[in-house]
CSV table of C-alpha atoms in Angstrom, one decimal:
chain,number,residue,atom,x,y,z
B,1,MET,CA,14.8,-5.6,23.5
B,2,HIS,CA,11.2,-6.1,22.3
B,3,LEU,CA,9.6,-9.6,22.4
B,4,ILE,CA,6.4,-10.1,20.4
B,5,ASP,CA,5.3,-13.6,21.3
B,6,GLU,CA,1.5,-13.5,21.0
B,7,ILE,CA,-1.0,-13.7,18.1
B,8,TYR,CA,-4.7,-12.7,18.2
B,9,ILE,CA,-7.4,-15.3,17.6
B,10,ASN,CA,-11.1,-15.1,18.4
B,11,GLY,CA,-10.8,-12.1,20.6
B,12,ARG,CA,-7.9,-13.3,22.7
B,13,PHE,CA,-4.1,-13.0,22.6
B,14,GLU,CA,-2.5,-16.4,22.5
B,15,THR,CA,0.9,-18.0,22.2
B,16,PRO,CA,1.5,-19.4,18.7
B,17,ILE,CA,1.9,-23.1,18.1
B,18,GLY,CA,4.8,-22.1,15.8
B,19,THR,CA,8.2,-22.0,17.6
B,20,ASP,CA,10.4,-20.1,15.1
B,21,PHE,CA,11.5,-16.6,15.9
B,22,SER,CA,12.5,-13.8,13.6
B,23,ASP,CA,14.8,-10.8,14.5
B,24,LEU,CA,13.5,-7.3,14.4
B,25,HIS,CA,16.0,-4.6,13.2
B,26,ASN,CA,16.4,-0.9,13.5
B,27,PRO,CA,17.0,0.1,9.9
B,28,ALA,CA,18.8,3.3,10.8
B,29,THR,CA,21.6,1.3,12.6
B,30,GLY,CA,21.1,-2.3,11.5
B,31,ALA,CA,21.0,-3.3,15.2
B,32,VAL,CA,18.7,-6.1,16.4
B,33,ILE,CA,16.0,-4.5,18.6
B,34,GLY,CA,13.8,-7.6,19.3
B,35,LYS,CA,12.3,-10.8,18.2
B,36,VAL,CA,8.9,-12.0,17.0
B,37,ARG,CA,7.6,-15.5,17.5
B,38,LEU,CA,6.1,-16.7,14.2
B,39,GLY,CA,2.9,-18.6,13.7
B,40,ASN,CA,2.6,-21.6,11.4
B,41,GLU,CA,0.0,-23.4,9.3
B,42,ALA,CA,-1.7,-24.7,12.5
B,43,ASP,CA,-2.1,-21.2,13.9
B,44,ALA,CA,-3.5,-20.0,10.6
B,45,ASP,CA,-6.0,-22.9,10.7
B,46,ARG,CA,-7.1,-21.8,14.2
B,47,ALA,CA,-7.6,-18.2,13.0
B,48,ILE,CA,-9.5,-19.3,9.9
B,49,ALA,CA,-11.8,-21.5,12.0
B,50,ALA,CA,-12.6,-18.7,14.4
B,51,ALA,CA,-13.3,-16.3,11.5
B,52,LYS,CA,-15.5,-18.9,9.8
B,53,ALA,CA,-17.5,-19.5,13.0
B,54,ALA,CA,-18.0,-15.8,13.5
B,55,PHE,CA,-19.0,-15.0,9.9
B,56,PRO,CA,-22.8,-15.8,10.0
B,57,ALA,CA,-23.3,-13.4,12.9
B,58,ILE,CA,-21.5,-10.4,11.4
B,59,ALA,CA,-23.0,-11.1,8.0
B,60,ALA,CA,-26.5,-10.7,9.6
B,61,THR,CA,-25.7,-7.3,11.2
B,62,THR,CA,-27.3,-4.2,10.0
B,63,GLY,CA,-25.6,-1.3,8.3
B,64,GLN,CA,-26.1,0.7,11.5
B,65,GLN,CA,-24.4,-1.9,13.6
B,66,ARG,CA,-21.4,-1.9,11.2
B,67,LEU,CA,-21.2,1.8,11.4
B,68,GLU,CA,-21.1,1.6,15.2
B,69,MET,CA,-18.2,-0.9,14.9
B,70,LEU,CA,-16.3,1.3,12.5
B,71,HIS,CA,-16.6,4.3,14.8
B,72,ALA,CA,-15.6,2.1,17.8
B,73,LEU,CA,-12.5,1.0,15.9
B,74,HIS,CA,-11.6,4.6,15.1
B,75,ASP,CA,-12.0,5.7,18.7
B,76,ALA,CA,-9.8,2.7,19.8
B,77,VAL,CA,-6.8,3.5,17.6
B,78,ILE,CA,-6.6,7.2,18.3
B,79,PRO,CA,-5.0,6.9,21.8
B,80,CYS,CA,-2.2,4.6,20.4
B,81,LYS,CA,-1.0,7.1,17.8
B,82,GLU,CA,2.1,8.3,19.6
B,83,GLU,CA,3.2,4.8,20.7
B,84,LEU,CA,2.6,3.5,17.2
B,85,LEU,CA,4.6,6.5,15.7
B,86,ALA,CA,7.5,5.6,17.9
B,87,ALA,CA,7.4,2.0,16.8
B,88,VAL,CA,7.3,3.1,13.1
B,89,VAL,CA,10.3,5.3,13.6
B,90,GLU,CA,12.3,2.6,15.4
B,91,GLU,CA,11.2,-0.5,13.5
B,92,TYR,CA,10.6,0.8,10.0
B,93,GLY,CA,12.8,3.9,9.9
B,94,GLY,CA,10.1,6.3,8.8
B,95,PRO,CA,11.0,9.9,9.4
B,96,VAL,CA,9.1,11.1,12.4
B,97,GLY,CA,7.9,14.4,10.9
B,98,ILE,CA,6.4,12.6,7.9
B,99,MET,CA,5.1,9.5,9.7
B,100,HIS,CA,3.1,11.7,12.1
B,101,ASN,CA,0.7,12.5,9.3
B,102,TRP,CA,0.4,8.9,8.4
B,103,MET,CA,-0.9,8.1,11.9
B,104,ASP,CA,-3.8,10.4,11.3
B,105,MET,CA,-4.6,8.6,8.1
B,106,MET,CA,-4.6,5.3,9.9
B,107,GLY,CA,-7.5,6.3,12.1
B,108,HIS,CA,-9.3,8.1,9.3
B,109,ASN,CA,-9.6,4.9,7.3
B,110,PHE,CA,-12.4,3.8,9.6
B,111,LEU,CA,-14.3,7.1,9.2
B,112,ALA,CA,-13.8,7.1,5.4
B,113,MET,CA,-15.3,3.6,5.1
B,114,ALA,CA,-18.2,4.6,7.5
B,115,GLU,CA,-18.9,7.5,5.1
B,116,ALA,CA,-19.0,5.0,2.1
B,117,LEU,CA,-21.3,2.7,4.1
B,118,LYS,CA,-23.7,5.3,5.3
B,119,ASN,CA,-25.9,5.5,2.3
B,120,TYR,CA,-25.0,2.2,0.5
B,121,GLU,CA,-27.9,0.3,-0.8
B,122,PHE,CA,-27.5,-3.4,0.0
B,123,VAL,CA,-30.8,-4.3,-1.6
B,124,ARG,CA,-31.8,-3.0,-5.1
B,125,PRO,CA,-35.0,-3.7,-7.0
B,126,ILE,CA,-34.5,-4.5,-10.7
B,127,LYS,CA,-38.0,-4.8,-12.2
B,128,ALA,CA,-39.5,-8.0,-10.6
B,129,THR,CA,-36.1,-9.0,-9.1
B,130,ARG,CA,-34.5,-8.1,-5.9
B,131,VAL,CA,-30.7,-7.9,-5.9
B,132,GLU,CA,-29.0,-8.3,-2.5
B,133,MET,CA,-25.4,-7.5,-2.0
B,134,THR,CA,-24.1,-10.2,0.3
B,135,PRO,CA,-20.8,-10.4,2.2
B,136,VAL,CA,-18.3,-12.7,0.5
B,137,GLY,CA,-17.1,-14.6,3.6
B,138,VAL,CA,-13.8,-14.8,5.4
B,139,VAL,CA,-11.2,-12.4,4.0
B,140,GLY,CA,-7.5,-13.3,4.1
B,141,VAL,CA,-5.6,-10.0,4.5
B,142,ILE,CA,-1.8,-9.9,3.7
B,143,THR,CA,0.0,-6.6,4.3
B,144,PRO,CA,3.5,-5.3,3.5
B,145,TRP,CA,6.0,-3.5,5.7
B,146,ASN,CA,6.0,0.0,4.0
B,147,SER,CA,2.7,1.2,5.7
B,148,ASN,CA,1.7,-1.7,7.9
B,149,ALA,CA,-0.8,0.0,10.1
B,150,GLY,CA,-2.4,1.9,7.3
B,151,PHE,CA,-3.0,-1.2,5.2
B,152,ILE,CA,-4.4,-3.2,8.2
B,153,THR,CA,-6.9,-0.4,9.1
B,154,ASN,CA,-8.0,0.2,5.6
B,155,LYS,CA,-8.6,-3.5,4.8
B,156,LEU,CA,-10.2,-4.2,8.2
B,157,ALA,CA,-12.5,-1.3,7.8
B,158,THR,CA,-13.6,-2.5,4.4
B,159,ALA,CA,-14.3,-6.1,5.6
B,160,VAL,CA,-16.3,-4.9,8.6
B,161,ALA,CA,-18.4,-2.5,6.5
B,162,ALA,CA,-19.2,-5.4,4.2
B,163,GLY,CA,-20.1,-7.8,7.0
B,164,CYS,CA,-17.0,-10.1,6.5
B,165,THR,CA,-14.6,-11.5,9.0
B,166,THR,CA,-10.8,-11.4,8.6
B,167,VAL,CA,-7.6,-13.3,9.1
B,168,ILE,CA,-4.7,-10.9,8.8
B,169,LYS,CA,-1.1,-11.9,8.0
B,170,PRO,CA,1.0,-8.7,8.5
B,171,SER,CA,4.7,-8.4,7.5
B,172,GLU,CA,6.8,-10.1,10.1
B,173,MET,CA,9.2,-7.1,9.8
B,174,SER,CA,6.4,-4.9,11.3
B,175,ALA,CA,5.6,-7.0,14.4
B,176,LEU,CA,6.1,-4.2,16.9
B,177,GLN,CA,3.7,-2.0,15.0
B,178,THR,CA,1.2,-4.8,14.6
B,179,ASP,CA,1.2,-5.6,18.3
B,180,ILE,CA,0.6,-2.0,19.3
B,181,LEU,CA,-2.2,-1.6,16.7
B,182,ILE,CA,-4.0,-4.9,17.5
B,183,ARG,CA,-3.9,-4.3,21.3
B,184,ALA,CA,-5.6,-0.9,20.5
B,185,LEU,CA,-8.2,-2.4,18.2
B,186,HIS,CA,-9.0,-5.1,20.8
B,187,LYS,CA,-10.4,-2.3,23.0
B,188,ALA,CA,-13.0,-1.5,20.3
B,189,GLY,CA,-14.9,-4.6,21.6
B,190,LEU,CA,-15.7,-6.2,18.3
B,191,PRO,CA,-17.5,-9.6,18.5
B,192,ASP,CA,-15.0,-12.4,18.8
B,193,GLY,CA,-13.7,-13.8,15.5
B,194,ILE,CA,-14.1,-10.7,13.3
B,195,LEU,CA,-10.5,-9.8,13.7
B,196,ASN,CA,-7.8,-12.5,13.8
B,197,VAL,CA,-4.0,-11.8,13.3
B,198,VAL,CA,-1.2,-14.3,12.8
B,199,ASN,CA,2.4,-13.2,12.5
B,200,GLY,CA,4.3,-15.4,10.2
B,201,ARG,CA,6.3,-15.8,7.0
B,202,GLY,CA,4.6,-15.1,3.7
B,203,ASP,CA,5.7,-18.5,2.3
B,204,VAL,CA,4.2,-20.3,5.3
B,205,VAL,CA,1.2,-18.5,6.8
B,206,GLY,CA,0.5,-16.3,3.7
B,207,GLU,CA,0.7,-19.4,1.4
B,208,HIS,CA,-1.6,-21.4,3.7
B,209,ILE,CA,-4.2,-18.6,3.7
B,210,SER,CA,-4.1,-18.2,0.0
B,211,LEU,CA,-4.8,-21.9,-0.5
B,212,HIS,CA,-7.3,-22.5,2.3
B,213,GLN,CA,-10.8,-23.5,1.1
B,214,ASP,CA,-12.5,-21.5,3.9
B,215,ILE,CA,-10.9,-18.2,2.8
B,216,ALA,CA,-13.4,-16.7,0.3
B,217,LYS,CA,-11.3,-13.6,-0.6
B,218,ILE,CA,-7.8,-12.4,-0.5
B,219,SER,CA,-6.9,-8.7,-0.1
B,220,PHE,CA,-3.2,-8.4,-0.7
B,221,THR,CA,-0.8,-5.4,-1.0
B,222,GLY,CA,2.8,-6.2,-2.0
B,223,SER,CA,5.0,-7.2,-4.9
B,224,THR,CA,3.7,-8.3,-8.3
B,225,ARG,CA,5.7,-11.5,-8.1
B,226,VAL,CA,3.9,-12.5,-4.9
B,227,GLY,CA,0.6,-11.2,-6.1
B,228,LYS,CA,0.8,-13.6,-9.2
B,229,ARG,CA,1.4,-16.5,-6.9
B,230,ILE,CA,-1.5,-15.6,-4.6
B,231,TRP,CA,-3.8,-15.3,-7.7
B,232,ARG,CA,-2.7,-18.7,-8.9
B,233,ASN,CA,-3.2,-20.2,-5.5
B,234,GLY,CA,-6.6,-18.6,-5.2
B,235,ALA,CA,-7.8,-20.1,-8.4
B,236,GLU,CA,-7.8,-23.5,-6.8
B,237,THR,CA,-10.8,-22.5,-4.7
B,238,MET,CA,-12.1,-19.7,-7.0
B,239,LYS,CA,-11.2,-17.0,-4.4
B,240,ARG,CA,-12.1,-13.4,-5.0
B,241,VAL,CA,-8.9,-11.4,-5.0
B,242,THR,CA,-7.9,-7.7,-4.7
B,243,LEU,CA,-4.3,-7.3,-5.5
B,244,GLU,CA,-2.5,-3.9,-5.1
B,245,LEU,CA,0.9,-4.5,-6.5
B,246,GLY,CA,3.9,-2.7,-7.9
B,247,GLY,CA,4.3,0.5,-9.9
B,248,LYS,CA,6.7,2.4,-12.1
B,249,SER,CA,4.7,5.6,-12.1
B,250,PRO,CA,5.4,8.4,-14.7
B,251,THR,CA,5.5,12.0,-13.8
B,252,VAL,CA,4.7,13.9,-17.0
B,253,ILE,CA,5.9,17.6,-16.9
B,254,LEU,CA,4.5,19.4,-20.0
B,255,ASP,CA,6.4,22.1,-21.8
B,256,ASP,CA,4.3,24.9,-20.4
B,257,ALA,CA,5.0,24.0,-16.8
B,258,ASP,CA,7.0,26.2,-14.4
B,259,LEU,CA,10.0,24.0,-13.5
B,260,ASN,CA,10.7,26.1,-10.4
B,261,ASP,CA,7.3,25.2,-9.0
B,262,ILE,CA,6.9,21.7,-10.4
B,263,ILE,CA,10.3,20.0,-9.8
B,264,PRO,CA,10.0,20.1,-6.0
B,265,LEU,CA,6.6,18.4,-6.3
B,266,ALA,CA,8.0,15.8,-8.8
B,267,ILE,CA,10.9,15.0,-6.5
B,268,ALA,CA,8.5,14.7,-3.5
B,269,ALA,CA,6.3,12.3,-5.6
B,270,GLY,CA,9.3,10.2,-6.4
B,271,PHE,CA,10.7,10.1,-2.9
B,272,LEU,CA,7.4,9.3,-1.1
B,273,ASN,CA,8.0,7.2,2.0
B,274,SER,CA,11.8,7.3,1.4
B,275,GLY,CA,11.1,5.9,-2.1
B,276,GLN,CA,9.5,2.8,-0.6
B,277,ALA,CA,6.0,3.4,-2.1
B,278,CYS,CA,4.3,1.7,-4.9
B,279,VAL,CA,2.8,5.0,-6.1
B,280,ALA,CA,6.2,6.8,-6.2
B,281,GLY,CA,6.7,8.8,-9.4
B,282,THR,CA,10.0,7.3,-10.3
B,283,ARG,CA,10.1,8.2,-14.0
B,284,ILE,CA,10.1,12.0,-14.5
B,285,LEU,CA,9.3,12.8,-18.1
B,286,ILE,CA,10.7,16.2,-19.3
B,287,PRO,CA,10.6,18.0,-22.7
B,288,ARG,CA,14.0,17.6,-24.3
B,289,PRO,CA,14.7,21.3,-24.7
B,290,MET,CA,14.0,21.8,-20.9
B,291,MET,CA,16.2,18.9,-19.7
B,292,LYS,CA,19.2,20.9,-18.6
B,293,GLN,CA,17.1,23.3,-16.7
B,294,ALA,CA,15.2,20.5,-15.1
B,295,GLU,CA,18.4,18.6,-14.1
B,296,ASP,CA,19.8,21.7,-12.4
B,297,ALA,CA,16.5,22.3,-10.6
B,298,ALA,CA,16.2,18.6,-9.5
B,299,ILE,CA,19.8,18.5,-8.3
B,300,ALA,CA,19.3,21.6,-6.2
B,301,VAL,CA,16.1,20.1,-4.6
B,302,VAL,CA,17.8,16.8,-3.7
B,303,LYS,CA,20.9,18.6,-2.4
B,304,ALA,CA,18.8,20.6,0.0
B,305,MET,CA,16.9,17.6,1.3
B,306,VAL,CA,17.6,16.4,4.8
B,307,VAL,CA,18.7,12.7,5.0
B,308,ASP,CA,19.1,11.9,8.6
B,309,MET,CA,18.2,9.6,11.5
B,310,PRO,CA,14.4,9.0,11.4
B,311,ASP,CA,13.9,10.6,14.9
B,312,ASN,CA,15.1,13.9,13.6
B,313,PRO,CA,11.9,16.0,12.9
B,314,GLN,CA,13.7,17.6,9.9
B,315,SER,CA,14.6,14.4,8.2
B,316,GLN,CA,12.9,13.8,4.9
B,317,ILE,CA,14.3,10.5,3.8
B,318,GLY,CA,15.0,7.6,6.1
B,319,PRO,CA,16.7,4.2,5.6
B,320,MET,CA,15.6,1.2,3.7
B,321,VAL,CA,13.7,-1.2,5.7
B,322,SER,CA,16.2,-4.1,5.7
B,323,GLN,CA,19.7,-5.2,4.5
B,324,ALA,CA,18.0,-7.0,1.7
B,325,GLN,CA,16.2,-3.9,0.5
B,326,TYR,CA,19.4,-1.8,0.9
B,327,ASP,CA,21.3,-4.4,-1.3
B,328,ARG,CA,18.4,-4.4,-3.8
B,329,VAL,CA,18.6,-0.6,-4.3
B,330,GLN,CA,22.4,-0.6,-4.5
B,331,GLY,CA,22.1,-3.2,-7.2
B,332,TYR,CA,19.8,-1.0,-9.3
B,333,ILE,CA,22.1,2.0,-8.9
B,334,HIS,CA,25.1,0.0,-10.1
B,335,LYS,CA,22.9,-1.4,-13.0
B,336,GLY,CA,21.9,2.1,-14.0
B,337,ILE,CA,25.5,3.2,-14.2
B,338,ALA,CA,26.5,0.0,-16.1
B,339,GLU,CA,23.7,0.6,-18.7
B,340,GLY,CA,24.9,4.2,-19.4
B,341,ALA,CA,22.7,6.4,-17.3
B,342,ARG,CA,24.5,9.4,-15.7
B,343,VAL,CA,24.4,10.0,-12.0
B,344,LEU,CA,23.3,13.6,-11.4
B,345,ILE,CA,23.5,13.3,-7.6
B,346,GLY,CA,23.8,10.4,-5.2
B,347,GLY,CA,25.1,7.1,-6.4
B,348,PRO,CA,26.3,3.9,-4.6
B,349,GLY,CA,27.0,3.7,-0.9
B,350,HIS,CA,25.8,5.4,2.2
B,351,PRO,CA,25.1,9.1,2.7
B,352,GLU,CA,28.0,10.8,4.5
B,353,GLY,CA,27.9,10.1,8.3
B,354,LEU,CA,25.2,7.5,8.1
B,355,GLY,CA,25.3,3.7,8.1
B,356,GLY,CA,22.5,1.2,8.7
B,357,TYR,CA,20.3,0.8,5.6
B,358,PHE,CA,20.5,4.4,4.4
B,359,VAL,CA,21.1,4.9,0.7
B,360,ARG,CA,22.1,8.1,-1.1
B,361,PRO,CA,19.0,9.7,-2.8
B,362,THR,CA,19.9,9.3,-6.4
B,363,LEU,CA,18.9,11.0,-9.7
B,364,PHE,CA,19.8,9.5,-13.0
B,365,GLY,CA,20.0,11.5,-16.3
B,366,ASP,CA,20.4,10.3,-19.8
B,367,VAL,CA,17.9,7.6,-19.1
B,368,THR,CA,16.0,5.9,-21.9
B,369,ASN,CA,12.8,4.0,-21.2
B,370,ASP,CA,14.2,0.6,-22.1
B,371,MET,CA,16.8,0.7,-19.3
B,372,THR,CA,16.3,-1.6,-16.4
B,373,ILE,CA,16.1,1.3,-13.9
B,374,ALA,CA,13.2,2.7,-16.0
B,375,ARG,CA,11.4,-0.7,-16.4
B,376,GLU,CA,11.6,-2.3,-12.9
B,377,GLU,CA,10.4,-1.2,-9.5
B,378,ILE,CA,13.4,-0.2,-7.4
B,379,PHE,CA,11.5,0.7,-4.2
B,380,GLY,CA,14.0,3.2,-3.0
B,381,PRO,CA,14.9,6.9,-3.5
B,382,VAL,CA,16.2,6.5,-7.1
B,383,LEU,CA,14.6,8.6,-9.8
B,384,CYS,CA,15.0,8.6,-13.6
B,385,LEU,CA,14.8,11.7,-15.7
B,386,ILE,CA,13.7,10.8,-19.2
B,387,ALA,CA,13.5,13.2,-22.2
B,388,TYR,CA,10.6,13.3,-24.7
B,389,ASP,CA,10.0,15.2,-27.9
B,390,SER,CA,6.3,15.9,-28.1
B,391,GLU,CA,3.1,15.5,-26.0
B,392,GLU,CA,2.3,12.3,-27.9
B,393,ASP,CA,5.8,11.0,-27.2
B,394,ALA,CA,5.3,11.7,-23.5
B,395,ILE,CA,2.1,9.8,-23.4
B,396,THR,CA,3.7,6.9,-25.3
B,397,ILE,CA,6.6,6.7,-22.9
B,398,ALA,CA,4.3,7.1,-19.8
B,399,ASN,CA,2.3,4.1,-21.0
B,400,ASP,CA,5.3,2.0,-22.1
B,401,THR,CA,5.5,0.1,-18.8
B,402,ASP,CA,4.3,-3.2,-17.4
B,403,TYR,CA,2.7,-1.3,-14.6
B,404,GLY,CA,-0.2,1.1,-14.3
B,405,LEU,CA,-0.9,2.1,-10.7
B,406,GLN,CA,-0.5,5.9,-10.5
B,407,ALA,CA,0.7,8.8,-12.6
B,408,TYR,CA,1.3,12.5,-12.3
B,409,VAL,CA,0.7,15.3,-14.8
B,410,PHE,CA,1.9,18.9,-14.4
B,411,SER,CA,1.0,21.8,-16.7
B,412,SER,CA,0.1,25.5,-16.4
B,413,ASP,CA,-3.0,24.7,-18.4
B,414,ASP,CA,-5.4,22.6,-16.3
B,415,GLU,CA,-7.5,21.6,-19.4
B,416,ARG,CA,-4.4,20.3,-21.2
B,417,ALA,CA,-3.2,18.4,-18.2
B,418,TYR,CA,-6.6,16.8,-17.8
B,419,ARG,CA,-6.6,15.8,-21.5
B,420,VAL,CA,-3.2,14.1,-21.1
B,421,ALA,CA,-4.2,12.5,-17.8
B,422,ARG,CA,-7.1,10.8,-19.6
B,423,GLN,CA,-4.7,9.1,-22.0
B,424,ILE,CA,-2.4,7.6,-19.4
B,425,ASN,CA,-3.1,4.0,-18.5
B,426,ALA,CA,-3.1,4.1,-14.7
B,427,GLY,CA,-5.7,3.5,-12.0
B,428,ARG,CA,-5.1,6.9,-10.5
B,429,VAL,CA,-3.7,10.1,-12.1
B,430,LEU,CA,-2.9,13.2,-10.1
B,431,VAL,CA,-3.1,16.5,-12.0
B,432,ASN,CA,-1.1,19.6,-10.8
B,433,GLY,CA,-0.7,18.4,-7.2
B,434,LEU,CA,-0.3,15.6,-4.8
B,435,PHE,CA,-3.7,14.5,-3.6
B,436,HIS,CA,-5.5,11.6,-1.8
B,437,GLU,CA,-9.3,11.2,-1.9
B,438,PRO,CA,-10.3,8.2,0.3
B,439,GLN,CA,-13.7,7.8,-1.4
B,440,ALA,CA,-12.1,7.4,-4.9
B,441,PRO,CA,-11.0,4.0,-6.1
B,442,PHE,CA,-7.4,2.9,-5.7
B,443,GLY,CA,-5.8,0.1,-7.7
B,444,GLY,CA,-3.9,-0.5,-10.9
B,445,PHE,CA,-4.0,-1.5,-14.5
B,446,LYS,CA,-1.8,-4.2,-16.0
B,447,GLN,CA,0.7,-5.8,-13.6
B,448,SER,CA,-0.1,-3.2,-10.9
B,449,GLY,CA,-3.0,-5.4,-9.8
B,450,LEU,CA,-6.6,-6.4,-9.8
B,451,GLY,CA,-9.7,-4.8,-8.2
B,452,ARG,CA,-10.0,-1.6,-6.3
B,453,GLU,CA,-9.8,-0.4,-2.7
B,454,PHE,CA,-11.3,2.6,-0.9
B,455,GLY,CA,-14.9,3.9,-0.7
B,456,VAL,CA,-17.8,2.2,-2.4
B,457,PHE,CA,-15.4,0.6,-4.9
B,458,GLY,CA,-13.5,-1.2,-2.2
B,459,LEU,CA,-16.6,-2.1,-0.4
B,460,GLU,CA,-18.1,-3.9,-3.4
B,461,THR,CA,-15.1,-6.1,-3.9
B,462,HIS,CA,-16.2,-7.7,-0.6
B,463,LEU,CA,-19.8,-8.3,-1.7
B,464,GLU,CA,-21.4,-10.7,-4.0
B,465,PRO,CA,-24.7,-9.8,-5.8
B,466,LYS,CA,-27.5,-12.3,-5.2
B,467,ALA,CA,-30.5,-12.0,-7.5
B,468,ILE,CA,-33.8,-13.2,-5.9
B,469,HIS,CA,-36.8,-13.7,-8.2
B,470,ALA,CA,-40.2,-14.0,-6.7
B,471,ARG,CA,-43.9,-13.3,-7.5
B,472,GLU,CA,-44.1,-11.0,-4.5
B,473,PHE,CA,-41.7,-9.7,-1.9
B,474,PRO,CA,-42.6,-8.9,1.7
B,475,ALA,CA,-43.1,-5.2,2.4
C-alpha cells in the first residue's frame, strides 16, 4: 500500500496541515492501492507565501539562467521515467506500451520551452519607447488526472521560462505520480519557492488558489464546468487565465479519402488515451454514400484492438480512471441507445473477462449531430459516426458544437484538405495524420478554453508588456 503524506513547499517536503485522506485506486481492478493526505487552505497559503517571496529573485534572472534551470529540470526527470511509468500504469491504468512514449514527452517539455526561450526578445524598441515583457507573478497551476506528469512539466517549464513562480494543485487521483515526479524535480536544485505543490481537493485547495489575491495567473487544464468557475473566481482579483478545457473534436473524412488507410487513423484519434483525452476525435464525419463501407471498416478496426490489463504491452485501451468516470461513460452509452443511435460494436458493460473500470470500446452509427452523445464530451472510448451530404455540410456539422479544441481532416488531396481545415473553428487542426508540434500554439475556441500553451504563444501568456517612455535609454 502506498502512503503519500507530504507536500512540497519552499524547497522542502513537509507534512500537510490538512488531516483528511483520500483513497488511491487501481482502475484495472478497482482495488484500493494507497492513500494520500490532502492539504487544505492553510497549506495553500503557505505555498503561495513561499512563491510570492521567491518571485522577485526569479523575475530578475536572465534568459541564460532560466535556460540553465530548464535543462536542469529535464536532466532531473529523465532518471525517474521507468518508476513514473509504473505508477501511471498502476494508478491511472494507462496501457504501458502507449504510456512509455508519454514519458519521453514529459521530459521533452522542458527542452521545447528552452527552444522557445532561446531567442525570445524580452525588450523591444518601438520608436522612442521601450517595451519590456515582464513576468506576471505567482502562477496557480491546476492539473487533471489524464496526463498528470505531462501537464505539470509543461506548465512548470512555461512559468520558469517567463520568470514566474508556481503553486501547483495536481489531481488528488494522481498522487503517486506527482510524488515521484516532484522528488525528481527537487533534484534539479531550483531556488527555493519556485516550485510548490499541494495535494488537495479541487473544491478546497483549487478554489482557494483561484480566489487568492497573491495569485496573478491561473493555468488550468480540465473540464469546461470547472474552468468557468475558475474564470469567475479569477475575475475578483483580475487574474490572467489560461484555460484548456473540453472538446468534441470532429474527424472529417472527405469523399476522396481511402477508407482502408484513414479509418484506422480516425479510430486511433478517437480512442487516444483510452478515450480520456480532450483532443479525441469523437465525431467521425463520413460522406453518406460511403457510410456502410466506413462502418464495416471501423468495426473491423475496433474488433482487432487489444483491450486488456494496462501492464500488457499489447494493450491499446485501458480502464477508465475511476468508478465515477466508468459510470459517466456507461450513462452516455445508455443515453445514445435511448436516443436512437445504433450500436455497431461495444455497448454497455465490461469487456469480456475484465472488471474494474474497463468499458467496452463503442461505436455508434445512425448518429445525428443533435444527439447528446454528439454534443457532450464523454471522455471515454465512445465514438459517433455521422453522415454528411456535401463538403459544405461537413464543415457545418464540424463547427456545430460548443467546443473548438482540435479537429482532423483526411483527404487524398492535400490542398483540398487544407482548404477545409481553414474553415473549421478549432485551435488546432491536423491534416492527413496525427501530429504534435511543441512550438505551435495549443488551446481552444469557444468553450474549449481561453489562451494558448506551448512555445512562444504559451510563454507570452505568462508575461505582461510594460511600455517605458523616456528621452533617452542607457546603452
